């Protein structure tokens, strides 16, 4: 259904008023009180690709920071259960995750985590382990990590871009292939470790509506790698994590991110342009697009304090109407993964509300969606 800007504002304004009334009488806890973060690492090593690595020294500094600033490190499934139950997440709570099950997690991260008796999660793409590929942990090493409190979870079998079709593949063939890549990985993890959590991290953090729907149908909760803390409005089929590696992970950057609070939103919507008349129902857009993210805030007074940034473009334009803030890239998006990040000071020293929206940008004719 199409609504005019005015009608939409009225509806959103009404829900915001209702929410603040409920909050005022103590019926709901303000979501901004919640602040759990999920950290995402790949390699913990000095001789792996820098873009997906933190050094063992840097990793230890991150863990020291959490310990010295009274963070509670919890198993990832505990955060998922709380979100599912609609419970508030306590402030200064973190879960630690590693994607791809690289051997350096066993060699360099495990001793640091074991020392503190901290839980962590390894998202495993099972094929390299089944093939004993060098650089990856073995199933035996994963079992040892599990004995030390590691959660072993799903990163598919083959680490494909799940939303992409192979050349000539029909929609039903694609669906069957992806279903198999997820279900088979879950089965291998259970056979090797006895664990079965139905939690998946999307390879490359990439998903579209069809992938999310398939995961939901299979009963999975899924994580992306768009940045941001978890909040009461987080999508259980695409939960945010803060990736560290490459340019991200200096102690200053780490400290800022682990202290973030979820942007107090009631709703987000995507549109093709500033008119906000053509809704986008998909995060996949074509090269050259400049899509709009519209965020409806619980509290209109926050609207003027929000700044947004686009990957490779720096600060981007925002427009405010009542309690809705819309933002759009200054320049056309180029093929690949790209994100809009929006932040606003919470009023507490060094703390920010944070929300990130991922876009997947295909080539002009959409060919980027194909898997080789
Ligand atoms: Zn991965």
mmCIF file of C-alpha atoms and ligand atoms in Angstrom:
data_model
loop_
_atom_site.group_PDB
_atom_site.id
_atom_site.type_symbol
_atom_site.label_atom_id
_atom_site.label_comp_id
_atom_site.label_asym_id
_atom_site.label_seq_id
_atom_site.Cartn_x
_atom_site.Cartn_y
_atom_site.Cartn_z
ATOM 1 C CA UNK A 1 0.000 0.000 0.000
ATOM 2 C CA UNK A 2 1.265 3.430 -0.890
ATOM 3 C CA UNK A 3 1.006 6.133 1.706
ATOM 4 C CA UNK A 4 1.732 9.778 1.326
ATOM 5 C CA UNK A 5 4.549 11.326 3.328
ATOM 6 C CA UNK A 6 1.987 13.037 5.529
ATOM 7 C CA UNK A 7 -0.035 9.851 6.242
ATOM 8 C CA UNK A 8 3.124 7.931 6.981
ATOM 9 C CA UNK A 9 4.369 10.577 9.369
ATOM 10 C CA UNK A 10 1.051 10.588 11.173
ATOM 11 C CA UNK A 11 1.106 6.814 11.651
ATOM 12 C CA UNK A 12 4.731 6.800 12.766
ATOM 13 C CA UNK A 13 4.135 9.777 15.025
ATOM 14 C CA UNK A 14 1.251 7.973 16.655
ATOM 15 C CA UNK A 15 3.323 4.838 17.376
ATOM 16 C CA UNK A 16 6.146 6.964 18.792
ATOM 17 C CA UNK A 17 3.722 8.775 21.091
ATOM 18 C CA UNK A 18 2.244 5.448 22.180
ATOM 19 C CA UNK A 19 5.715 4.046 22.870
ATOM 20 C CA UNK A 20 6.784 7.029 24.932
ATOM 21 C CA UNK A 21 3.540 6.909 26.939
ATOM 22 C CA UNK A 22 4.126 3.236 27.701
ATOM 23 C CA UNK A 23 7.712 3.998 28.663
ATOM 24 C CA UNK A 24 6.589 6.881 30.867
ATOM 25 C CA UNK A 25 4.323 4.616 32.899
ATOM 26 C CA UNK A 26 7.045 1.993 33.134
ATOM 27 C CA UNK A 27 5.320 -0.646 31.001
ATOM 28 C CA UNK A 28 8.304 -1.054 28.727
ATOM 29 C CA UNK A 29 11.948 -0.617 29.421
ATOM 30 C CA UNK A 30 13.600 1.864 27.126
ATOM 31 C CA UNK A 31 15.449 -0.198 24.515
ATOM 32 C CA UNK A 32 18.314 2.270 24.754
ATOM 33 C CA UNK A 33 19.075 0.737 28.162
ATOM 34 C CA UNK A 34 20.246 -2.379 26.367
ATOM 35 C CA UNK A 35 23.763 -2.685 25.003
ATOM 36 C CA UNK A 36 25.053 -6.097 24.091
ATOM 37 C CA UNK A 37 27.623 -6.414 21.330
ATOM 38 C CA UNK A 38 28.846 -9.356 19.264
ATOM 39 C CA UNK A 39 32.491 -9.171 18.214
ATOM 40 C CA UNK A 40 33.555 -10.801 14.957
ATOM 41 C CA UNK A 41 37.073 -12.005 14.197
ATOM 42 C CA UNK A 42 38.598 -14.246 11.525
ATOM 43 C CA UNK A 43 42.358 -14.894 11.886
ATOM 44 C CA UNK A 44 44.267 -14.077 15.063
ATOM 45 C CA UNK A 45 47.693 -14.117 13.476
ATOM 46 C CA UNK A 46 50.534 -12.026 12.114
ATOM 47 C CA UNK A 47 50.918 -13.915 8.858
ATOM 48 C CA UNK A 48 47.386 -14.116 7.453
ATOM 49 C CA UNK A 49 45.648 -11.589 5.142
ATOM 50 C CA UNK A 50 45.621 -8.260 7.044
ATOM 51 C CA UNK A 51 42.056 -7.376 6.028
ATOM 52 C CA UNK A 52 40.676 -10.348 8.000
ATOM 53 C CA UNK A 53 43.287 -10.540 10.756
ATOM 54 C CA UNK A 54 44.084 -9.107 14.130
ATOM 55 C CA UNK A 55 47.501 -9.804 15.634
ATOM 56 C CA UNK A 56 47.634 -11.939 18.797
ATOM 57 C CA UNK A 57 48.844 -8.829 20.688
ATOM 58 C CA UNK A 58 45.882 -6.786 19.487
ATOM 59 C CA UNK A 59 43.459 -9.589 20.324
ATOM 60 C CA UNK A 60 44.842 -9.800 23.857
ATOM 61 C CA UNK A 61 44.526 -6.007 24.220
ATOM 62 C CA UNK A 62 40.871 -6.241 23.181
ATOM 63 C CA UNK A 63 40.217 -8.941 25.799
ATOM 64 C CA UNK A 64 42.115 -6.918 28.440
ATOM 65 C CA UNK A 65 39.899 -3.957 27.616
ATOM 66 C CA UNK A 66 36.737 -5.992 28.208
ATOM 67 C CA UNK A 67 38.083 -7.331 31.504
ATOM 68 C CA UNK A 68 39.323 -3.944 32.742
ATOM 69 C CA UNK A 69 36.034 -2.229 31.921
ATOM 70 C CA UNK A 70 33.740 -4.726 33.642
ATOM 71 C CA UNK A 71 32.249 -6.346 30.562
ATOM 72 C CA UNK A 72 30.485 -9.673 30.975
ATOM 73 C CA UNK A 73 31.370 -12.140 28.231
ATOM 74 C CA UNK A 74 28.493 -14.537 27.591
ATOM 75 C CA UNK A 75 27.808 -17.408 25.191
ATOM 76 C CA UNK A 76 26.257 -16.191 21.954
ATOM 77 C CA UNK A 77 23.217 -18.433 22.417
ATOM 78 C CA UNK A 78 22.455 -16.633 25.697
ATOM 79 C CA UNK A 79 22.074 -13.342 23.822
ATOM 80 C CA UNK A 80 19.926 -15.054 21.194
ATOM 81 C CA UNK A 81 17.634 -16.538 23.871
ATOM 82 C CA UNK A 82 17.242 -13.156 25.535
ATOM 83 C CA UNK A 83 16.373 -11.499 22.210
ATOM 84 C CA UNK A 84 13.873 -14.253 21.383
ATOM 85 C CA UNK A 85 12.238 -13.869 24.793
ATOM 86 C CA UNK A 86 12.124 -10.088 24.424
ATOM 87 C CA UNK A 87 14.252 -9.672 27.537
ATOM 88 C CA UNK A 88 16.441 -6.614 27.999
ATOM 89 C CA UNK A 89 20.123 -7.250 27.430
ATOM 90 C CA UNK A 90 22.250 -6.019 30.300
ATOM 91 C CA UNK A 91 24.661 -3.185 29.595
ATOM 92 C CA UNK A 92 28.318 -4.052 28.925
ATOM 93 C CA UNK A 93 27.639 -7.557 27.668
ATOM 94 C CA UNK A 94 29.711 -9.039 24.851
ATOM 95 C CA UNK A 95 29.860 -12.289 22.900
ATOM 96 C CA UNK A 96 33.008 -13.235 20.973
ATOM 97 C CA UNK A 97 32.790 -14.949 17.575
ATOM 98 C CA UNK A 98 35.278 -16.250 15.000
ATOM 99 C CA UNK A 99 34.321 -17.024 11.398
ATOM 100 C CA UNK A 100 35.851 -19.767 9.205
ATOM 101 C CA UNK A 101 37.507 -21.871 11.992
ATOM 102 C CA UNK A 102 41.072 -20.880 11.156
ATOM 103 C CA UNK A 103 43.825 -22.712 12.986
ATOM 104 C CA UNK A 104 45.072 -19.437 14.493
ATOM 105 C CA UNK A 105 41.925 -19.316 16.637
ATOM 106 C CA UNK A 106 43.085 -22.547 18.254
ATOM 107 C CA UNK A 107 46.743 -21.474 18.443
ATOM 108 C CA UNK A 108 46.464 -17.821 19.485
ATOM 109 C CA UNK A 109 42.937 -16.983 20.669
ATOM 110 C CA UNK A 110 42.081 -20.086 22.683
ATOM 111 C CA UNK A 111 44.916 -19.656 25.260
ATOM 112 C CA UNK A 112 43.855 -16.033 25.915
ATOM 113 C CA UNK A 113 40.194 -16.973 26.317
ATOM 114 C CA UNK A 114 40.949 -20.082 28.370
ATOM 115 C CA UNK A 115 42.967 -17.982 30.832
ATOM 116 C CA UNK A 116 39.825 -15.963 31.547
ATOM 117 C CA UNK A 117 37.462 -18.902 31.211
ATOM 118 C CA UNK A 118 35.446 -16.949 28.623
ATOM 119 C CA UNK A 119 32.974 -18.572 26.220
ATOM 120 C CA UNK A 120 33.206 -17.931 22.484
ATOM 121 C CA UNK A 121 31.664 -19.130 19.234
ATOM 122 C CA UNK A 122 33.333 -20.547 16.130
ATOM 123 C CA UNK A 123 31.275 -20.378 12.914
ATOM 124 C CA UNK A 124 32.504 -23.288 10.825
ATOM 125 C CA UNK A 125 32.324 -23.755 7.052
ATOM 126 C CA UNK A 126 32.656 -27.514 7.172
ATOM 127 C CA UNK A 127 34.191 -28.422 3.768
ATOM 128 C CA UNK A 128 37.748 -27.220 4.478
ATOM 129 C CA UNK A 129 37.742 -29.167 7.752
ATOM 130 C CA UNK A 130 36.437 -32.289 6.047
ATOM 131 C CA UNK A 131 39.213 -31.858 3.453
ATOM 132 C CA UNK A 132 41.931 -31.205 6.101
ATOM 133 C CA UNK A 133 42.821 -27.953 4.367
ATOM 134 C CA UNK A 134 45.946 -26.265 5.703
ATOM 135 C CA UNK A 135 45.337 -23.092 7.714
ATOM 136 C CA UNK A 136 42.041 -24.383 9.114
ATOM 137 C CA UNK A 137 41.528 -25.975 12.522
ATOM 138 C CA UNK A 138 40.931 -29.723 12.583
ATOM 139 C CA UNK A 139 37.752 -31.274 13.924
ATOM 140 C CA UNK A 140 39.838 -32.521 16.842
ATOM 141 C CA UNK A 141 40.970 -28.971 17.639
ATOM 142 C CA UNK A 142 37.349 -27.829 17.446
ATOM 143 C CA UNK A 143 36.357 -30.554 19.915
ATOM 144 C CA UNK A 144 39.085 -29.332 22.271
ATOM 145 C CA UNK A 145 37.757 -25.788 21.936
ATOM 146 C CA UNK A 146 34.235 -27.063 22.627
ATOM 147 C CA UNK A 147 35.504 -28.678 25.840
ATOM 148 C CA UNK A 148 36.803 -25.241 26.862
ATOM 149 C CA UNK A 149 33.349 -23.737 26.429
ATOM 150 C CA UNK A 150 33.248 -22.933 22.729
ATOM 151 C CA UNK A 151 29.971 -22.951 20.849
ATOM 152 C CA UNK A 152 30.395 -24.495 17.415
ATOM 153 C CA UNK A 153 27.984 -23.021 14.884
ATOM 154 C CA UNK A 154 27.177 -22.965 11.171
ATOM 155 C CA UNK A 155 28.943 -21.008 8.407
ATOM 156 C CA UNK A 156 27.626 -23.294 5.595
ATOM 157 C CA UNK A 157 29.600 -26.081 3.924
ATOM 158 C CA UNK A 158 31.204 -24.274 0.997
ATOM 159 C CA UNK A 159 31.311 -20.587 1.990
ATOM 160 C CA UNK A 160 29.434 -19.421 -1.102
ATOM 161 C CA UNK A 161 27.700 -16.056 -1.435
ATOM 162 C CA UNK A 162 24.353 -17.590 -0.454
ATOM 163 C CA UNK A 163 22.140 -15.155 -2.379
ATOM 164 C CA UNK A 164 23.876 -15.734 -5.719
ATOM 165 C CA UNK A 165 22.632 -18.103 -8.379
ATOM 166 C CA UNK A 166 24.974 -20.318 -10.357
ATOM 167 C CA UNK A 167 24.852 -19.786 -14.126
ATOM 168 C CA UNK A 168 21.733 -21.424 -15.530
ATOM 169 C CA UNK A 169 20.372 -22.325 -12.087
ATOM 170 C CA UNK A 170 16.609 -22.054 -11.537
ATOM 171 C CA UNK A 171 15.153 -20.520 -8.378
ATOM 172 C CA UNK A 172 14.131 -23.946 -7.086
ATOM 173 C CA UNK A 173 17.577 -25.431 -7.857
ATOM 174 C CA UNK A 174 19.226 -22.526 -6.056
ATOM 175 C CA UNK A 175 16.957 -22.999 -3.056
ATOM 176 C CA UNK A 176 17.644 -26.726 -2.841
ATOM 177 C CA UNK A 177 21.415 -26.181 -3.160
ATOM 178 C CA UNK A 178 21.524 -23.542 -0.415
ATOM 179 C CA UNK A 179 19.229 -25.552 1.863
ATOM 180 C CA UNK A 180 21.613 -28.477 1.466
ATOM 181 C CA UNK A 181 24.713 -26.315 2.171
ATOM 182 C CA UNK A 182 23.150 -25.210 5.466
ATOM 183 C CA UNK A 183 21.553 -28.466 6.611
ATOM 184 C CA UNK A 184 24.631 -30.534 5.684
ATOM 185 C CA UNK A 185 26.951 -28.203 7.613
ATOM 186 C CA UNK A 186 24.695 -28.431 10.675
ATOM 187 C CA UNK A 187 24.722 -32.213 10.396
ATOM 188 C CA UNK A 188 28.544 -32.375 10.101
ATOM 189 C CA UNK A 189 28.938 -30.108 13.149
ATOM 190 C CA UNK A 190 26.607 -32.299 15.173
ATOM 191 C CA UNK A 191 28.367 -35.501 14.087
ATOM 192 C CA UNK A 192 31.797 -34.109 14.999
ATOM 193 C CA UNK A 193 31.047 -32.085 18.132
ATOM 194 C CA UNK A 194 27.581 -33.122 19.327
ATOM 195 C CA UNK A 195 26.471 -29.487 19.128
ATOM 196 C CA UNK A 196 23.422 -28.181 17.309
ATOM 197 C CA UNK A 197 22.464 -24.558 17.903
ATOM 198 C CA UNK A 198 20.819 -23.559 14.626
ATOM 199 C CA UNK A 199 22.862 -20.368 14.525
ATOM 200 C CA UNK A 200 24.433 -19.362 11.221
ATOM 201 C CA UNK A 201 26.836 -16.603 10.185
ATOM 202 C CA UNK A 202 26.303 -15.622 6.547
ATOM 203 C CA UNK A 203 29.482 -16.077 4.493
ATOM 204 C CA UNK A 204 30.777 -12.541 3.693
ATOM 205 C CA UNK A 205 27.893 -11.269 5.847
ATOM 206 C CA UNK A 206 25.726 -11.312 2.702
ATOM 207 C CA UNK A 207 22.002 -12.091 2.520
ATOM 208 C CA UNK A 208 18.848 -11.078 0.726
ATOM 209 C CA UNK A 209 15.159 -11.640 1.532
ATOM 210 C CA UNK A 210 15.082 -15.138 0.002
ATOM 211 C CA UNK A 211 18.100 -16.263 2.030
ATOM 212 C CA UNK A 212 16.629 -14.818 5.219
ATOM 213 C CA UNK A 213 13.288 -16.522 4.553
ATOM 214 C CA UNK A 214 15.002 -19.864 3.978
ATOM 215 C CA UNK A 215 16.953 -19.565 7.245
ATOM 216 C CA UNK A 216 13.778 -18.701 9.121
ATOM 217 C CA UNK A 217 11.978 -21.667 7.600
ATOM 218 C CA UNK A 218 14.843 -23.942 8.704
ATOM 219 C CA UNK A 219 14.509 -22.531 12.230
ATOM 220 C CA UNK A 220 17.857 -20.708 12.254
ATOM 221 C CA UNK A 221 18.937 -17.439 13.785
ATOM 222 C CA UNK A 222 21.482 -15.747 11.527
ATOM 223 C CA UNK A 223 24.245 -13.171 11.863
ATOM 224 C CA UNK A 224 25.548 -10.699 9.288
ATOM 225 C CA UNK A 225 28.624 -8.562 9.534
ATOM 226 C CA UNK A 226 26.981 -5.175 9.331
ATOM 227 C CA UNK A 227 28.157 -3.313 12.410
ATOM 228 C CA UNK A 228 26.091 -2.384 15.443
ATOM 229 C CA UNK A 229 25.010 -3.574 18.873
ATOM 230 C CA UNK A 230 22.076 -5.903 19.375
ATOM 231 C CA UNK A 231 18.803 -4.274 20.278
ATOM 232 C CA UNK A 232 15.167 -5.147 20.839
ATOM 233 C CA UNK A 233 14.394 -4.418 17.170
ATOM 234 C CA UNK A 234 17.271 -6.449 15.763
ATOM 235 C CA UNK A 235 16.280 -8.835 12.958
ATOM 236 C CA UNK A 236 16.886 -12.394 14.200
ATOM 237 C CA UNK A 237 17.608 -13.401 10.594
ATOM 238 C CA UNK A 238 20.361 -10.793 10.166
ATOM 239 C CA UNK A 239 21.821 -9.812 13.525
ATOM 240 C CA UNK A 240 24.632 -7.247 13.528
ATOM 241 C CA UNK A 241 28.215 -7.840 14.653
ATOM 242 C CA UNK A 242 31.251 -5.588 14.884
ATOM 243 C CA UNK A 243 33.986 -6.960 12.590
ATOM 244 C CA UNK A 244 37.596 -6.416 13.639
ATOM 245 C CA UNK A 245 40.509 -6.796 11.260
ATOM 246 C CA UNK A 246 42.283 -4.660 8.670
ATOM 247 C CA UNK A 247 41.707 -0.992 9.483
ATOM 248 C CA UNK A 248 39.244 -1.805 12.275
ATOM 249 C CA UNK A 249 40.389 -2.758 15.740
ATOM 250 C CA UNK A 250 42.694 -0.077 17.136
ATOM 251 C CA UNK A 251 42.039 0.121 20.861
ATOM 252 C CA UNK A 252 40.227 3.426 20.382
ATOM 253 C CA UNK A 253 37.998 1.967 17.643
ATOM 254 C CA UNK A 254 37.354 -1.149 19.732
ATOM 255 C CA UNK A 255 36.451 0.871 22.849
ATOM 256 C CA UNK A 256 34.011 3.059 20.894
ATOM 257 C CA UNK A 257 32.265 0.073 19.336
ATOM 258 C CA UNK A 258 31.886 -2.149 22.399
ATOM 259 C CA UNK A 259 30.299 0.763 24.266
ATOM 260 C CA UNK A 260 27.664 1.515 21.607
ATOM 261 C CA UNK A 261 23.968 1.379 22.299
ATOM 262 C CA UNK A 262 21.377 0.352 19.699
ATOM 263 C CA UNK A 263 19.833 3.291 17.859
ATOM 264 C CA UNK A 264 16.400 3.670 19.509
ATOM 265 C CA UNK A 265 14.343 2.910 16.413
ATOM 266 C CA UNK A 266 10.778 1.791 16.052
ATOM 267 C CA UNK A 267 11.060 1.079 12.346
ATOM 268 C CA UNK A 268 13.320 1.326 9.324
ATOM 269 C CA UNK A 269 12.262 1.471 5.690
ATOM 270 C CA UNK A 270 14.152 1.552 2.391
ATOM 271 C CA UNK A 271 13.207 3.695 -0.614
ATOM 272 C CA UNK A 272 14.607 4.286 -4.062
ATOM 273 C CA UNK A 273 14.859 8.089 -3.701
ATOM 274 C CA UNK A 274 14.093 11.132 -1.569
ATOM 275 C CA UNK A 275 10.423 11.194 -2.563
ATOM 276 C CA UNK A 276 9.983 8.154 -0.255
ATOM 277 C CA UNK A 277 7.261 6.998 -2.625
ATOM 278 C CA UNK A 278 8.929 3.897 -4.022
ATOM 279 C CA UNK A 279 9.679 1.441 -1.204
ATOM 280 C CA UNK A 280 12.469 -1.070 -1.761
ATOM 281 C CA UNK A 281 11.735 -4.496 -0.345
ATOM 282 C CA UNK A 282 15.253 -5.765 -0.934
ATOM 283 C CA UNK A 283 18.786 -4.737 0.088
ATOM 284 C CA UNK A 284 20.086 -5.756 -3.352
ATOM 285 C CA UNK A 285 20.251 -2.708 -5.650
ATOM 286 C CA UNK A 286 21.882 -2.008 -9.011
ATOM 287 C CA UNK A 287 25.095 -0.130 -9.608
ATOM 288 C CA UNK A 288 24.404 3.595 -9.746
ATOM 289 C CA UNK A 289 21.540 3.476 -7.248
ATOM 290 C CA UNK A 290 21.442 5.941 -4.338
ATOM 291 C CA UNK A 291 18.868 4.255 -2.099
ATOM 292 C CA UNK A 292 17.368 5.959 0.948
ATOM 293 C CA UNK A 293 17.326 4.556 4.485
ATOM 294 C CA UNK A 294 14.521 6.047 6.605
ATOM 295 C CA UNK A 295 14.725 5.505 10.370
ATOM 296 C CA UNK A 296 11.794 6.176 12.666
ATOM 297 C CA UNK A 297 13.023 7.101 16.117
ATOM 298 C CA UNK A 298 11.404 6.510 19.494
ATOM 299 C CA UNK A 299 12.301 10.044 20.430
ATOM 300 C CA UNK A 300 12.141 12.912 17.931
ATOM 301 C CA UNK A 301 14.629 14.944 19.954
ATOM 302 C CA UNK A 302 17.392 12.589 18.811
ATOM 303 C CA UNK A 303 16.693 13.231 15.120
ATOM 304 C CA UNK A 304 18.858 16.325 14.699
ATOM 305 C CA UNK A 305 21.828 14.668 16.381
ATOM 306 C CA UNK A 306 22.154 11.780 13.944
ATOM 307 C CA UNK A 307 25.082 11.687 11.517
ATOM 308 C CA UNK A 308 25.305 9.113 8.730
ATOM 309 C CA UNK A 309 28.206 7.886 6.658
ATOM 310 C CA UNK A 310 28.463 5.687 3.555
ATOM 311 C CA UNK A 311 31.327 3.299 2.767
ATOM 312 C CA UNK A 312 34.024 5.254 0.929
ATOM 313 C CA UNK A 313 31.938 8.453 0.861
ATOM 314 C CA UNK A 314 32.319 9.903 4.355
ATOM 315 C CA UNK A 315 29.420 11.892 5.802
ATOM 316 C CA UNK A 316 26.207 11.763 3.747
ATOM 317 C CA UNK A 317 23.103 13.931 3.668
ATOM 318 C CA UNK A 318 20.347 13.396 6.233
ATOM 319 C CA UNK A 319 16.847 14.879 6.174
ATOM 320 C CA UNK A 320 14.658 15.132 9.255
ATOM 321 C CA UNK A 321 10.846 15.156 9.375
ATOM 322 C CA UNK A 322 9.448 14.845 12.894
ATOM 323 C CA UNK A 323 10.831 11.639 14.362
ATOM 324 C CA UNK A 324 11.957 10.250 10.986
ATOM 325 C CA UNK A 325 15.506 10.651 9.732
ATOM 326 C CA UNK A 326 16.211 9.732 6.127
ATOM 327 C CA UNK A 327 19.679 9.408 4.647
ATOM 328 C CA UNK A 328 21.064 8.750 1.174
ATOM 329 C CA UNK A 329 24.505 8.263 -0.368
ATOM 330 C CA UNK A 330 25.974 11.419 -1.921
ATOM 331 C CA UNK A 331 27.344 9.464 -4.854
ATOM 332 C CA UNK A 332 26.041 6.422 -6.767
ATOM 333 C CA UNK A 333 26.867 3.096 -5.119
ATOM 334 C CA UNK A 334 29.440 0.892 -6.804
ATOM 335 C CA UNK A 335 29.193 -2.928 -7.112
ATOM 336 C CA UNK A 336 29.925 -4.963 -3.988
ATOM 337 C CA UNK A 337 28.956 -4.707 -0.318
ATOM 338 C CA UNK A 338 28.386 -1.228 0.981
ATOM 339 C CA UNK A 339 26.897 0.238 4.145
ATOM 340 C CA UNK A 340 25.284 3.296 5.611
ATOM 341 C CA UNK A 341 26.312 3.798 9.249
ATOM 342 C CA UNK A 342 24.355 6.186 11.423
ATOM 343 C CA UNK A 343 25.394 7.328 14.891
ATOM 344 C CA UNK A 344 24.397 9.869 17.528
ATOM 345 C CA UNK A 345 25.876 10.706 20.923
ATOM 346 C CA UNK A 346 23.911 9.161 23.797
ATOM 347 C CA UNK A 347 24.768 11.997 26.156
ATOM 348 C CA UNK A 348 27.134 9.738 28.094
ATOM 349 C CA UNK A 349 30.852 10.295 27.663
ATOM 350 C CA UNK A 350 32.213 8.404 24.654
ATOM 351 C CA UNK A 351 29.016 6.480 23.970
ATOM 352 C CA UNK A 352 27.056 6.415 20.714
ATOM 353 C CA UNK A 353 23.798 5.054 19.417
ATOM 354 C CA UNK A 354 24.664 3.037 16.296
ATOM 355 C CA UNK A 355 22.790 1.529 13.364
ATOM 356 C CA UNK A 356 24.176 0.109 10.139
ATOM 357 C CA UNK A 357 22.297 -0.750 6.950
ATOM 358 C CA UNK A 358 23.944 -3.061 4.437
ATOM 359 C CA UNK A 359 23.379 -2.879 0.665
ATOM 360 C CA UNK A 360 24.463 -5.429 -1.917
ATOM 361 C CA UNK A 361 25.119 -3.678 -5.194
ATOM 362 C CA UNK A 362 25.080 -5.679 -8.432
ATOM 363 C CA UNK A 363 26.468 -4.675 -11.817
ATOM 364 C CA UNK A 364 24.185 -2.682 -14.117
ATOM 365 C CA UNK A 365 22.631 -5.867 -15.552
ATOM 366 C CA UNK A 366 22.536 -7.671 -12.205
ATOM 367 C CA UNK A 367 25.306 -10.157 -13.116
ATOM 368 C CA UNK A 368 26.957 -9.800 -9.713
ATOM 369 C CA UNK A 369 24.301 -12.135 -8.321
ATOM 370 C CA UNK A 370 25.787 -15.115 -10.118
ATOM 371 C CA UNK A 371 28.042 -17.586 -8.367
ATOM 372 C CA UNK A 372 30.742 -19.171 -10.545
HETATM 373 ZN ZN1 LIG B 1 33.593 -16.563 6.446
#
